[in-house]
Coordinates of C-alpha atoms and ligand atoms in Angstrom, one line a residue:
M1 CA 0.0 81.5 -67.6
G2 CA -3.5 81.2 -66.3
E3 CA -6.3 83.6 -67.3
W4 CA -9.7 84.3 -65.8
R5 CA -12.5 86.6 -66.8
G6 CA -14.9 88.6 -64.6
A7 CA -16.6 92.0 -64.3
G8 CA -14.0 94.8 -64.4
I9 CA -14.6 97.8 -62.1
G10 CA -13.4 101.0 -63.7
A11 CA -10.8 101.1 -66.4
G12 CA -7.5 100.7 -64.7
I13 CA -4.7 98.1 -64.8
A14 CA -2.3 96.8 -62.2
I15 CA 0.4 94.2 -61.8
G16 CA 1.7 92.8 -58.6
P17 CA 2.2 89.7 -56.4
V18 CA -0.8 87.9 -55.0
V19 CA -1.8 87.8 -51.4
R20 CA -4.7 85.6 -50.8
L21 CA -7.3 86.3 -48.1
E22 CA -7.7 83.0 -46.2
Q23 CA -11.4 82.4 -46.1
S24 CA -11.4 78.7 -45.3
A25 CA -12.7 79.6 -41.8
A26 CA -15.9 78.1 -40.4
P27 CA -16.4 74.6 -41.7
T28 CA -20.1 73.7 -42.1
P29 CA -21.2 72.2 -38.7
T30 CA -21.6 68.4 -39.2
D31 CA -22.2 67.5 -35.5
T32 CA -25.6 69.1 -35.3
L33 CA -27.1 67.5 -32.2
S34 CA -26.1 69.1 -28.9
T35 CA -24.7 67.1 -26.0
L36 CA -24.6 70.2 -23.8
G37 CA -28.3 71.1 -23.7
A38 CA -30.2 74.2 -25.0
E39 CA -29.3 76.5 -22.2
A40 CA -25.5 76.0 -22.5
E41 CA -25.7 76.3 -26.3
A42 CA -27.7 79.5 -25.9
E43 CA -24.8 80.9 -23.7
R44 CA -22.3 79.9 -26.4
V45 CA -24.4 81.7 -29.0
V46 CA -24.4 84.9 -26.9
V47 CA -20.6 84.8 -26.5
A48 CA -20.0 84.1 -30.2
L49 CA -22.3 86.7 -31.6
G50 CA -21.1 89.2 -29.0
S51 CA -17.5 88.6 -30.1
V52 CA -18.4 89.2 -33.7
A53 CA -20.3 92.4 -32.9
A54 CA -17.4 93.6 -30.8
L55 CA -14.9 92.8 -33.7
L56 CA -17.1 94.7 -36.2
R57 CA -17.2 97.7 -33.8
R58 CA -13.5 97.6 -33.2
R59 CA -12.8 97.6 -36.9
A60 CA -15.4 100.4 -37.4
V61 CA -13.3 102.7 -35.2
H62 CA -10.4 102.7 -37.7
A63 CA -12.4 102.5 -40.9
D64 CA -13.4 105.4 -43.2
R65 CA -16.8 106.9 -42.9
V66 CA -18.5 104.8 -45.5
V67 CA -17.1 101.4 -44.3
R68 CA -17.8 102.5 -40.7
G69 CA -21.5 102.9 -41.4
V70 CA -21.6 99.5 -43.0
L71 CA -19.8 97.8 -40.1
E72 CA -22.0 99.5 -37.5
A73 CA -25.1 98.4 -39.4
Q74 CA -23.7 94.8 -39.5
A75 CA -23.0 94.8 -35.7
L76 CA -26.7 95.7 -35.3
M77 CA -27.6 92.9 -37.7
V78 CA -25.7 90.4 -35.6
E79 CA -27.7 91.5 -32.6
D80 CA -31.0 91.6 -34.4
P81 CA -33.8 90.2 -32.2
A82 CA -35.5 88.4 -35.1
L83 CA -32.3 86.5 -35.8
R84 CA -31.9 85.7 -32.1
D85 CA -35.4 84.3 -32.1
A86 CA -34.7 82.2 -35.1
I87 CA -31.5 80.8 -33.5
Q88 CA -33.4 80.1 -30.2
L89 CA -36.1 78.1 -32.1
R90 CA -33.4 75.9 -33.5
L91 CA -31.6 75.5 -30.2
D92 CA -35.0 74.4 -28.7
D93 CA -35.0 71.6 -31.3
G94 CA -31.7 70.3 -29.6
V95 CA -29.1 71.4 -32.1
T96 CA -25.6 72.9 -31.4
A97 CA -24.9 76.7 -31.3
E98 CA -23.0 76.2 -34.6
A99 CA -25.9 74.5 -36.4
A100 CA -28.4 77.0 -35.0
I101 CA -26.4 80.0 -36.1
A102 CA -25.6 78.6 -39.6
G103 CA -29.3 77.6 -40.1
A104 CA -30.8 80.9 -38.9
F105 CA -28.4 83.1 -40.8
G106 CA -28.7 80.9 -43.9
A107 CA -32.5 81.2 -43.9
F108 CA -32.3 85.0 -43.7
A109 CA -29.7 85.1 -46.4
E110 CA -32.0 83.1 -48.7
L111 CA -34.8 85.6 -48.1
L112 CA -32.3 88.3 -49.3
V113 CA -31.4 86.3 -52.4
A114 CA -35.1 85.8 -53.2
A115 CA -35.5 89.6 -53.1
G116 CA -33.0 89.9 -56.0
G117 CA -30.8 92.8 -57.2
Y118 CA -28.8 94.9 -54.7
V119 CA -30.6 93.3 -51.8
A120 CA -29.4 89.8 -52.9
E121 CA -25.8 90.9 -52.8
R122 CA -26.1 91.6 -49.1
A123 CA -26.7 87.8 -48.5
T124 CA -22.9 87.4 -48.9
D125 CA -22.4 89.8 -46.0
L126 CA -24.8 87.8 -43.9
R127 CA -23.1 84.5 -44.7
D128 CA -19.7 86.1 -43.8
L129 CA -21.1 87.1 -40.4
A130 CA -22.4 83.5 -39.8
D131 CA -19.0 82.1 -40.8
R132 CA -17.3 84.5 -38.3
A133 CA -19.6 83.5 -35.5
V134 CA -19.2 79.8 -36.2
G135 CA -15.4 80.4 -36.4
A136 CA -15.5 82.1 -33.1
L137 CA -17.3 79.1 -31.5
Q138 CA -14.5 76.9 -32.9
G139 CA -11.7 79.1 -31.7
L140 CA -10.5 80.1 -35.2
P141 CA -8.5 83.3 -35.6
S142 CA -10.4 86.3 -37.0
E143 CA -7.6 88.3 -38.4
A144 CA -7.0 86.7 -41.8
I145 CA -5.0 89.1 -43.9
V146 CA -1.2 89.0 -43.8
D147 CA 0.2 92.2 -45.0
P148 CA 3.4 91.4 -47.0
G149 CA 4.9 94.9 -46.5
V150 CA 4.9 95.6 -50.3
P151 CA 2.1 96.6 -52.7
Y152 CA 0.1 93.6 -53.6
V153 CA -3.0 92.2 -55.4
L154 CA -5.6 90.9 -53.0
V155 CA -7.3 87.7 -54.1
A156 CA -10.4 86.5 -52.2
R157 CA -13.6 84.6 -52.6
D158 CA -15.4 87.9 -51.9
L159 CA -14.5 90.8 -49.5
A160 CA -16.8 91.5 -46.6
P161 CA -16.8 95.0 -45.0
A162 CA -15.1 93.5 -42.0
D163 CA -12.2 92.4 -44.1
T164 CA -11.7 95.6 -46.0
A165 CA -11.8 97.7 -42.8
V166 CA -8.5 96.3 -41.7
L167 CA -6.7 96.7 -45.0
D168 CA -4.2 99.4 -45.7
L169 CA -5.8 100.3 -49.0
D170 CA -2.8 102.4 -50.0
R171 CA -0.9 99.1 -50.3
V172 CA -3.6 97.3 -52.3
L173 CA -2.8 97.5 -56.1
A174 CA -6.0 95.6 -57.0
F175 CA -8.8 93.4 -55.8
V176 CA -9.7 90.2 -57.5
T177 CA -12.6 88.1 -56.3
S178 CA -13.9 84.8 -57.5
E179 CA -17.5 85.5 -56.4
G180 CA -19.7 88.6 -56.1
G181 CA -20.9 90.9 -58.9
P182 CA -20.7 94.6 -59.8
T183 CA -22.8 95.6 -56.8
S184 CA -20.9 93.5 -54.2
H185 CA -19.2 95.4 -51.4
S186 CA -15.8 94.7 -53.0
A187 CA -17.0 96.4 -56.3
I188 CA -18.5 99.4 -54.5
L189 CA -15.4 100.0 -52.4
A190 CA -13.2 99.7 -55.5
R191 CA -15.3 102.3 -57.3
Q192 CA -15.3 104.6 -54.4
R193 CA -11.5 104.4 -53.8
G194 CA -10.5 104.2 -57.5
I195 CA -8.9 100.7 -56.9
V196 CA -8.5 98.5 -59.9
A197 CA -10.7 95.4 -59.5
V198 CA -12.1 92.4 -61.3
V199 CA -15.0 90.7 -59.5
G200 CA -16.7 87.3 -60.1
A201 CA -13.6 85.8 -61.8
T202 CA -14.5 82.2 -61.2
G203 CA -11.6 79.9 -60.4
V204 CA -9.1 82.7 -59.5
A205 CA -9.1 81.8 -55.8
A206 CA -6.9 78.8 -56.6
V207 CA -3.9 81.0 -57.7
A208 CA -0.9 80.6 -55.4
D209 CA 0.4 83.4 -53.1
G210 CA 3.2 85.4 -54.6
T211 CA 2.2 84.7 -58.3
E212 CA 2.6 87.8 -60.5
L213 CA -0.9 88.8 -61.5
L214 CA -2.0 91.3 -64.2
V215 CA -5.4 92.8 -63.4
D216 CA -7.0 94.5 -66.3
A217 CA -10.3 96.1 -65.1
L218 CA -11.0 97.6 -68.5
H219 CA -11.3 94.2 -70.2
G220 CA -12.4 92.2 -67.1
R221 CA -9.3 90.0 -67.4
V222 CA -6.9 88.6 -64.9
V223 CA -3.6 87.0 -66.1
A224 CA -1.1 85.0 -64.1
D225 CA 2.6 85.4 -65.0
P226 CA 2.0 87.6 -68.1
D227 CA 4.3 87.1 -71.0
P228 CA 6.7 89.9 -72.2
A229 CA 4.2 91.3 -74.9
E230 CA 1.4 91.3 -72.4
R231 CA 3.6 93.0 -69.8
A232 CA 4.8 95.7 -72.3
E233 CA 1.3 96.7 -73.2
A234 CA 0.3 96.8 -69.5
E235 CA 3.3 99.0 -68.7
L236 CA 2.3 101.4 -71.5
R237 CA -1.2 101.7 -69.9
L238 CA 0.3 102.1 -66.5
A239 CA 2.4 105.0 -67.7
V240 CA -0.7 106.7 -69.3
Q241 CA -2.5 106.1 -66.1
A242 CA 0.2 107.7 -64.0
S243 CA 0.4 110.7 -66.4
A244 CA -3.4 111.1 -66.3
L245 CA -3.3 111.3 -62.5
A246 CA -0.5 113.9 -62.7
T247 CA -2.4 116.1 -65.2
P248 CA -4.4 119.0 -63.6
A249 CA -8.2 118.7 -63.8
A250 CA -9.1 120.9 -66.8
P251 CA -12.5 120.8 -68.6
G252 CA -12.8 117.9 -71.0
A253 CA -11.9 118.6 -74.6
L254 CA -10.4 116.9 -77.6
A255 CA -7.0 118.1 -78.9
D256 CA -8.7 120.5 -81.4
G257 CA -10.7 122.1 -78.6
T258 CA -14.0 120.3 -79.2
R259 CA -15.6 120.3 -75.8
I260 CA -16.7 117.0 -74.2
A261 CA -18.1 117.8 -70.8
L262 CA -16.8 115.3 -68.1
L263 CA -19.4 114.7 -65.5
A264 CA -19.8 112.4 -62.5
N265 CA -22.1 109.5 -61.8
I266 CA -23.2 109.7 -58.2
G267 CA -25.2 107.3 -56.1
S268 CA -25.8 109.5 -53.0
P269 CA -25.0 113.0 -51.7
S270 CA -22.0 111.6 -49.8
E271 CA -20.2 111.1 -53.1
V272 CA -20.2 114.8 -54.2
G273 CA -16.9 115.6 -52.5
D274 CA -14.9 113.1 -54.6
A275 CA -16.6 114.3 -57.8
A276 CA -15.8 117.9 -57.1
R277 CA -12.2 117.1 -56.0
L278 CA -11.5 115.1 -59.2
G279 CA -12.7 117.9 -61.4
A280 CA -16.2 116.8 -62.5
E281 CA -17.9 119.6 -64.5
G282 CA -21.2 118.7 -62.9
V283 CA -23.2 115.5 -62.4
G284 CA -24.2 113.5 -65.4
L285 CA -26.2 110.9 -63.5
L286 CA -27.6 111.2 -59.9
R287 CA -29.1 107.8 -59.2
T288 CA -32.0 108.6 -56.8
E289 CA -32.6 105.0 -55.7
F290 CA -30.5 105.6 -52.5
L291 CA -33.5 107.6 -51.1
F292 CA -35.9 104.7 -51.7
L293 CA -33.9 101.5 -51.3
D294 CA -34.5 100.7 -47.6
A295 CA -37.8 102.5 -47.3
A296 CA -41.1 100.7 -46.6
E297 CA -42.9 104.0 -47.7
P298 CA -41.9 106.5 -50.3
P299 CA -39.9 109.3 -48.7
T300 CA -41.7 112.6 -48.3
V301 CA -41.3 115.6 -50.7
D302 CA -39.4 117.4 -47.9
A303 CA -37.0 114.6 -47.2
Q304 CA -36.2 114.2 -50.9
L305 CA -35.8 118.0 -51.4
A306 CA -33.1 118.1 -48.7
S307 CA -31.1 115.4 -50.4
Y308 CA -31.4 116.9 -53.9
R309 CA -30.4 120.3 -52.6
A310 CA -27.3 118.8 -50.9
V311 CA -26.1 117.6 -54.4
L312 CA -27.1 120.7 -56.3
D313 CA -25.4 123.0 -53.9
A314 CA -22.1 121.3 -54.5
F315 CA -22.1 122.3 -58.2
P316 CA -23.0 126.0 -58.5
G317 CA -23.3 127.1 -62.2
M318 CA -22.9 123.5 -63.4
P319 CA -25.4 121.0 -64.7
V320 CA -26.7 118.3 -62.3
V321 CA -28.7 115.6 -64.2
V322 CA -31.0 113.7 -61.9
R323 CA -32.5 110.4 -63.0
L324 CA -36.0 109.7 -61.8
L325 CA -36.4 106.7 -59.6
D326 CA -35.4 103.5 -61.5
A327 CA -37.2 100.8 -59.6
G328 CA -37.4 97.1 -60.6
A329 CA -35.2 94.4 -62.0
D330 CA -31.7 94.9 -60.5
K331 CA -33.1 97.7 -58.2
P332 CA -36.1 96.1 -56.4
L333 CA -37.9 98.4 -54.0
A334 CA -40.2 97.3 -51.2
F335 CA -43.0 99.8 -51.7
L336 CA -43.1 99.4 -55.5
P337 CA -43.5 95.7 -55.9
A338 CA -43.7 94.6 -59.6
G339 CA -45.6 91.4 -58.6
E340 CA -44.5 88.0 -59.8
E341 CA -42.6 88.5 -63.1
L342 CA -40.7 85.8 -65.0
N343 CA -38.4 88.4 -66.6
P344 CA -38.1 91.5 -64.3
A345 CA -35.6 93.2 -66.6
L346 CA -38.3 93.1 -69.2
G347 CA -41.0 93.9 -66.7
R348 CA -42.6 96.9 -64.9
R349 CA -39.4 98.8 -64.2
G350 CA -38.1 102.4 -64.5
L351 CA -40.7 104.7 -66.0
R352 CA -43.2 101.9 -66.3
A353 CA -43.2 101.4 -62.5
L354 CA -43.5 105.2 -62.0
R355 CA -46.5 105.4 -64.3
A356 CA -48.1 102.6 -62.3
E357 CA -47.7 104.7 -59.1
E358 CA -48.0 108.2 -60.5
G359 CA -48.1 109.7 -57.0
V360 CA -44.5 108.7 -56.5
L361 CA -43.5 110.3 -59.9
R362 CA -45.4 113.6 -59.1
D363 CA -43.8 113.8 -55.6
Q364 CA -40.4 113.3 -57.0
L365 CA -40.8 115.9 -59.7
A366 CA -42.3 118.4 -57.1
A367 CA -39.3 117.8 -54.8
L368 CA -36.8 118.2 -57.7
A369 CA -38.5 121.4 -59.0
A370 CA -38.4 122.9 -55.5
A371 CA -34.7 122.0 -55.1
G372 CA -33.8 123.3 -58.5
A373 CA -35.7 126.6 -58.0
G374 CA -33.6 127.5 -55.0
S375 CA -30.2 126.4 -56.3
A376 CA -27.4 127.9 -58.2
A377 CA -26.8 124.6 -60.1
E378 CA -28.6 123.8 -63.4
L379 CA -31.1 121.1 -62.7
W380 CA -31.8 118.6 -65.5
V381 CA -34.1 115.6 -65.0
M382 CA -34.3 112.4 -67.1
A383 CA -36.4 109.3 -67.0
P384 CA -35.1 105.7 -67.1
M385 CA -36.2 102.8 -69.3
V386 CA -38.0 105.0 -71.9
T387 CA -39.1 102.7 -74.7
T388 CA -41.5 104.6 -76.9
V389 CA -42.0 108.2 -78.1
E390 CA -45.3 108.3 -76.2
E391 CA -43.4 107.6 -73.0
A392 CA -40.8 110.3 -73.8
R393 CA -43.6 112.9 -74.5
F394 CA -45.4 111.9 -71.3
V395 CA -42.5 112.3 -68.9
V396 CA -41.1 115.4 -70.5
Q397 CA -44.5 117.1 -70.3
A398 CA -44.8 116.0 -66.7
A399 CA -41.5 117.5 -65.8
H400 CA -42.2 120.8 -67.6
D401 CA -45.6 120.9 -65.9
A402 CA -43.8 120.6 -62.6
G403 CA -41.7 123.6 -63.5
I404 CA -38.5 121.8 -64.6
P405 CA -37.4 123.3 -67.9
N406 CA -34.7 120.7 -68.8
A407 CA -36.2 117.2 -69.2
G408 CA -34.8 114.3 -71.1
V409 CA -34.6 110.5 -71.3
V410 CA -32.1 107.8 -70.7
I411 CA -31.6 105.8 -73.9
E412 CA -31.1 102.3 -72.7
V413 CA -33.6 100.3 -74.7
P414 CA -32.8 99.5 -78.3
S415 CA -36.2 100.7 -79.5
A416 CA -35.4 104.2 -78.3
A417 CA -32.0 104.2 -79.9
L418 CA -33.3 102.9 -83.2
I419 CA -35.8 105.7 -83.6
A420 CA -33.6 108.3 -81.9
D421 CA -34.3 110.8 -84.7
R422 CA -38.0 110.8 -83.7
M423 CA -37.4 110.4 -79.9
L424 CA -35.1 113.4 -79.7
R425 CA -37.7 115.7 -81.3
H426 CA -39.6 115.5 -78.0
V427 CA -36.9 115.9 -75.4
D428 CA -34.5 118.6 -74.2
F429 CA -31.6 116.2 -74.0
A430 CA -30.7 112.5 -73.9
S431 CA -28.2 110.3 -72.1
I432 CA -27.3 106.8 -73.2
G433 CA -27.2 104.2 -70.5
T434 CA -24.8 101.7 -71.9
N435 CA -25.2 99.2 -69.1
D436 CA -28.8 98.5 -69.9
L437 CA -28.4 99.2 -73.6
T438 CA -25.8 96.4 -73.7
Q439 CA -27.9 94.0 -71.7
Y440 CA -30.9 94.5 -74.0
T441 CA -29.0 94.6 -77.2
L442 CA -27.1 91.4 -76.5
A443 CA -30.0 89.8 -74.6
A444 CA -27.6 89.0 -71.8
D445 CA -28.7 89.7 -68.2
R446 CA -26.3 92.2 -66.7
S447 CA -26.5 90.5 -63.2
L448 CA -25.2 87.1 -64.5
G449 CA -21.5 87.0 -64.0
G450 CA -21.4 83.9 -66.3
L451 CA -22.5 86.0 -69.2
S452 CA -20.0 88.8 -68.7
A453 CA -18.3 88.0 -72.1
L454 CA -21.5 89.0 -73.8
Q455 CA -22.1 92.2 -71.7
D456 CA -19.5 94.1 -73.7
P457 CA -20.3 97.7 -74.8
W458 CA -17.6 97.4 -77.5
H459 CA -20.0 95.1 -79.4
P460 CA -20.5 96.8 -82.8
A461 CA -24.3 96.3 -82.4
V462 CA -24.1 98.6 -79.3
L463 CA -21.8 101.0 -81.0
R464 CA -24.1 101.2 -84.0
L465 CA -27.0 102.2 -81.7
V466 CA -24.8 104.8 -80.0
A467 CA -23.9 106.1 -83.5
E468 CA -27.6 106.3 -84.3
V469 CA -28.4 108.5 -81.3
G470 CA -25.2 110.6 -81.7
A471 CA -26.1 111.3 -85.4
A472 CA -29.7 112.3 -84.4
G473 CA -28.3 114.6 -81.7
I474 CA -26.0 116.4 -84.2
A475 CA -28.7 116.7 -86.8
Q476 CA -31.1 118.3 -84.3
G477 CA -28.7 120.2 -82.2
T478 CA -29.7 118.2 -79.1
Q479 CA -27.1 117.2 -76.5
V480 CA -26.5 113.5 -76.1
G481 CA -24.4 112.2 -73.3
V482 CA -23.3 108.7 -72.2
C483 CA -23.7 107.8 -68.5
G484 CA -23.1 104.0 -68.5
E485 CA -19.9 102.4 -67.1
A486 CA -18.6 102.4 -70.7
A487 CA -17.9 106.1 -70.5
A488 CA -15.1 105.3 -68.0
D489 CA -13.1 103.4 -70.6
P490 CA -10.7 105.9 -72.1
L491 CA -10.5 104.4 -75.6
L492 CA -14.3 103.9 -75.8
A493 CA -14.7 107.5 -74.6
I494 CA -12.8 108.6 -77.8
V495 CA -15.0 106.3 -79.9
F496 CA -18.1 108.0 -78.3
A497 CA -16.7 111.5 -79.0
G498 CA -16.2 110.3 -82.6
L499 CA -19.9 109.3 -82.7
G500 CA -21.2 112.7 -81.8
I501 CA -21.5 112.4 -78.0
T502 CA -21.2 115.7 -76.2
S503 CA -20.7 114.7 -72.6
L504 CA -19.5 111.6 -70.7
S505 CA -20.5 110.8 -67.1
M506 CA -18.6 108.2 -65.0
A507 CA -17.4 107.2 -61.6
P508 CA -15.2 110.2 -60.4
A509 CA -12.1 108.0 -60.1
A510 CA -12.2 107.5 -63.9
L511 CA -12.3 111.2 -64.9
A512 CA -8.5 111.7 -65.0
G513 CA -7.9 108.8 -67.4
V514 CA -10.7 109.8 -69.8
R515 CA -9.6 113.5 -69.7
A516 CA -6.1 112.5 -70.7
A517 CA -7.2 110.2 -73.5
L518 CA -9.6 112.8 -75.1
A519 CA -6.8 115.4 -75.0
R520 CA -4.7 113.2 -77.3
C521 CA -6.8 113.2 -80.4
T522 CA -8.8 115.6 -82.6
R523 CA -12.4 115.2 -83.6
E524 CA -11.4 113.8 -87.0
Q525 CA -9.1 111.3 -85.4
A526 CA -11.8 110.3 -83.0
E527 CA -14.1 109.7 -85.9
S528 CA -11.6 107.4 -87.6
I529 CA -11.1 105.4 -84.4
A530 CA -14.9 105.1 -84.1
A531 CA -15.2 104.0 -87.8
A532 CA -12.7 101.2 -87.2
A533 CA -14.6 100.0 -84.2
L534 CA -18.0 100.2 -85.9
A535 CA -16.7 98.1 -88.8
A536 CA -15.7 95.1 -86.6
E537 CA -17.6 91.9 -86.3
E538 CA -17.0 91.2 -82.6
A539 CA -16.5 93.2 -79.5
D540 CA -12.9 92.1 -79.1
E541 CA -12.1 92.9 -82.7
A542 CA -13.7 96.4 -82.3
R543 CA -11.5 97.1 -79.3
R544 CA -8.4 95.9 -81.1
A545 CA -9.2 97.8 -84.2
A546 CA -9.8 101.1 -82.3
S547 CA -6.6 100.5 -80.3
A548 CA -4.5 99.8 -83.5
V549 CA -5.7 103.0 -85.2
A550 CA -5.1 105.0 -82.1
R551 CA -1.6 103.6 -81.5
A552 CA -0.5 103.8 -85.1
R553 CA -1.6 107.4 -85.6
F554 CA -1.6 109.4 -82.5
I555 CA -1.7 107.8 -79.1
G556 CA 1.0 105.2 -78.6
Ligands
PEP601 C1 -27.2 102.3 -67.5 O1 -28.1 101.5 -67.6 O2 -26.3 102.4 -68.3 C2 -27.2 103.3 -66.4 C3 -26.5 104.3 -66.4 O3 -28.0 103.1 -65.4 P1 -28.0 101.9 -64.3 O4 -26.7 101.2 -64.4 O5 -28.3 102.5 -63.0 O6 -29.1 101.0 -64.8
MG602 MG1 -30.0 101.6 -66.6

């Protein structure tokens, strides 16, 4: 029985036989000096890159809309003139087509890695394209996935868009990758399609084809040949998962009728369809970075307005909570450079970056106010990375001045949680960002796969901070939601309800599981589950204690 740990995507569980994606392709070119001459090598480059671009476009035809866009962008990347120039320069030095392609793509990939965050994850895509081009030069086959004809767990180093485009996703029970983080293409696709996944599980690529693999996204664990006890627990969760999917999408509530609004986390207007279909009662977190990510200049007020309106219009009569631009650290933006910082996560990010470029903040507020004024949805706006009461007062005032009546803060820095009683006096609402709150409480960089064991929102220190904010919310009658990934964990959702949280926002695919879990216990029961978790010394112990109370009394 082997066991690996990585970052779990969502809260699901799956068991099935392994199919490995063969990615041994393209050996690094060793014979770098050309015997053919630069001109002949240049022709080989054209043929190889042309065949990769054609393969990407062929796969794009059958892919869904999101993957199609990525594949088309990649085909353009392969044909990028700057890359061609970089390859030609190397050919002029007398190297082979293989070496020139590997060298030029590698240099571009390093630039992406240096940019950090989301951008760095795209370096894997570029390296995949280089491997495919070198593979084409060496006559290696490009279709690597063998469909076994039964549902399976796909194990790979990392999945490139060109790989996933040819998969029959209905047959894939889970993805497990040994590389890549929570913002890799594999993770994004898993979130969008509600596929169970664990990414960055170092060492898992060695598992043999056909091995029975248990993939537990909730706990970021992968187990080969699970023992009978492990299997029984997994089967119970599979049954709950299946019944959750079969339950109609009603508004979120505990068994005694206490309302817990179930909202969607959305990264762009293209995701509203899934959220509405899966019964979201509004949007609890619209991440607005999509508007700014690839821009050299901030988008105009009009361009922003159109995007905000597209989301608001999908939720008439419902709340749509928009987070102001959260630039910096894991979300670097070209036009808001933070400068050289040794610790970007502790640097000029979130509201700090917006205050340094107040024009960007004012434009975003103006666009949001205009979108909200003309919409049937309820617009709420919140600021990321708020650390002090002065910051909370500043941003709430700025939003009110712009004509937005509902203005709040994301509580994701321990200082804000620790004085939540004072912070909440100045805001219309708050939402706890458990991803960052966990990173800052445990002092463990959320982008480092190697520290994933520490990045656990079940840690009682994180739970105590959530309790602090929940209690302040109850005392002052202020709504406090949770919008980090932790809200997607059904058992943790019960704990949050027991700590006074009034709404939970998550990837739409997780809504059904959380809805079903909440419906199984009363407020009082949720409080006793929360108390058991809070009393623990470690994250694992908190999880086990909550699970034992839940199973013994009402859930199992
Ligand atoms: C969080 O930090 O929990 C959060 C919701 O925001 P993000 O993951 O975008 O930083
Ligand atoms: Mg955050």
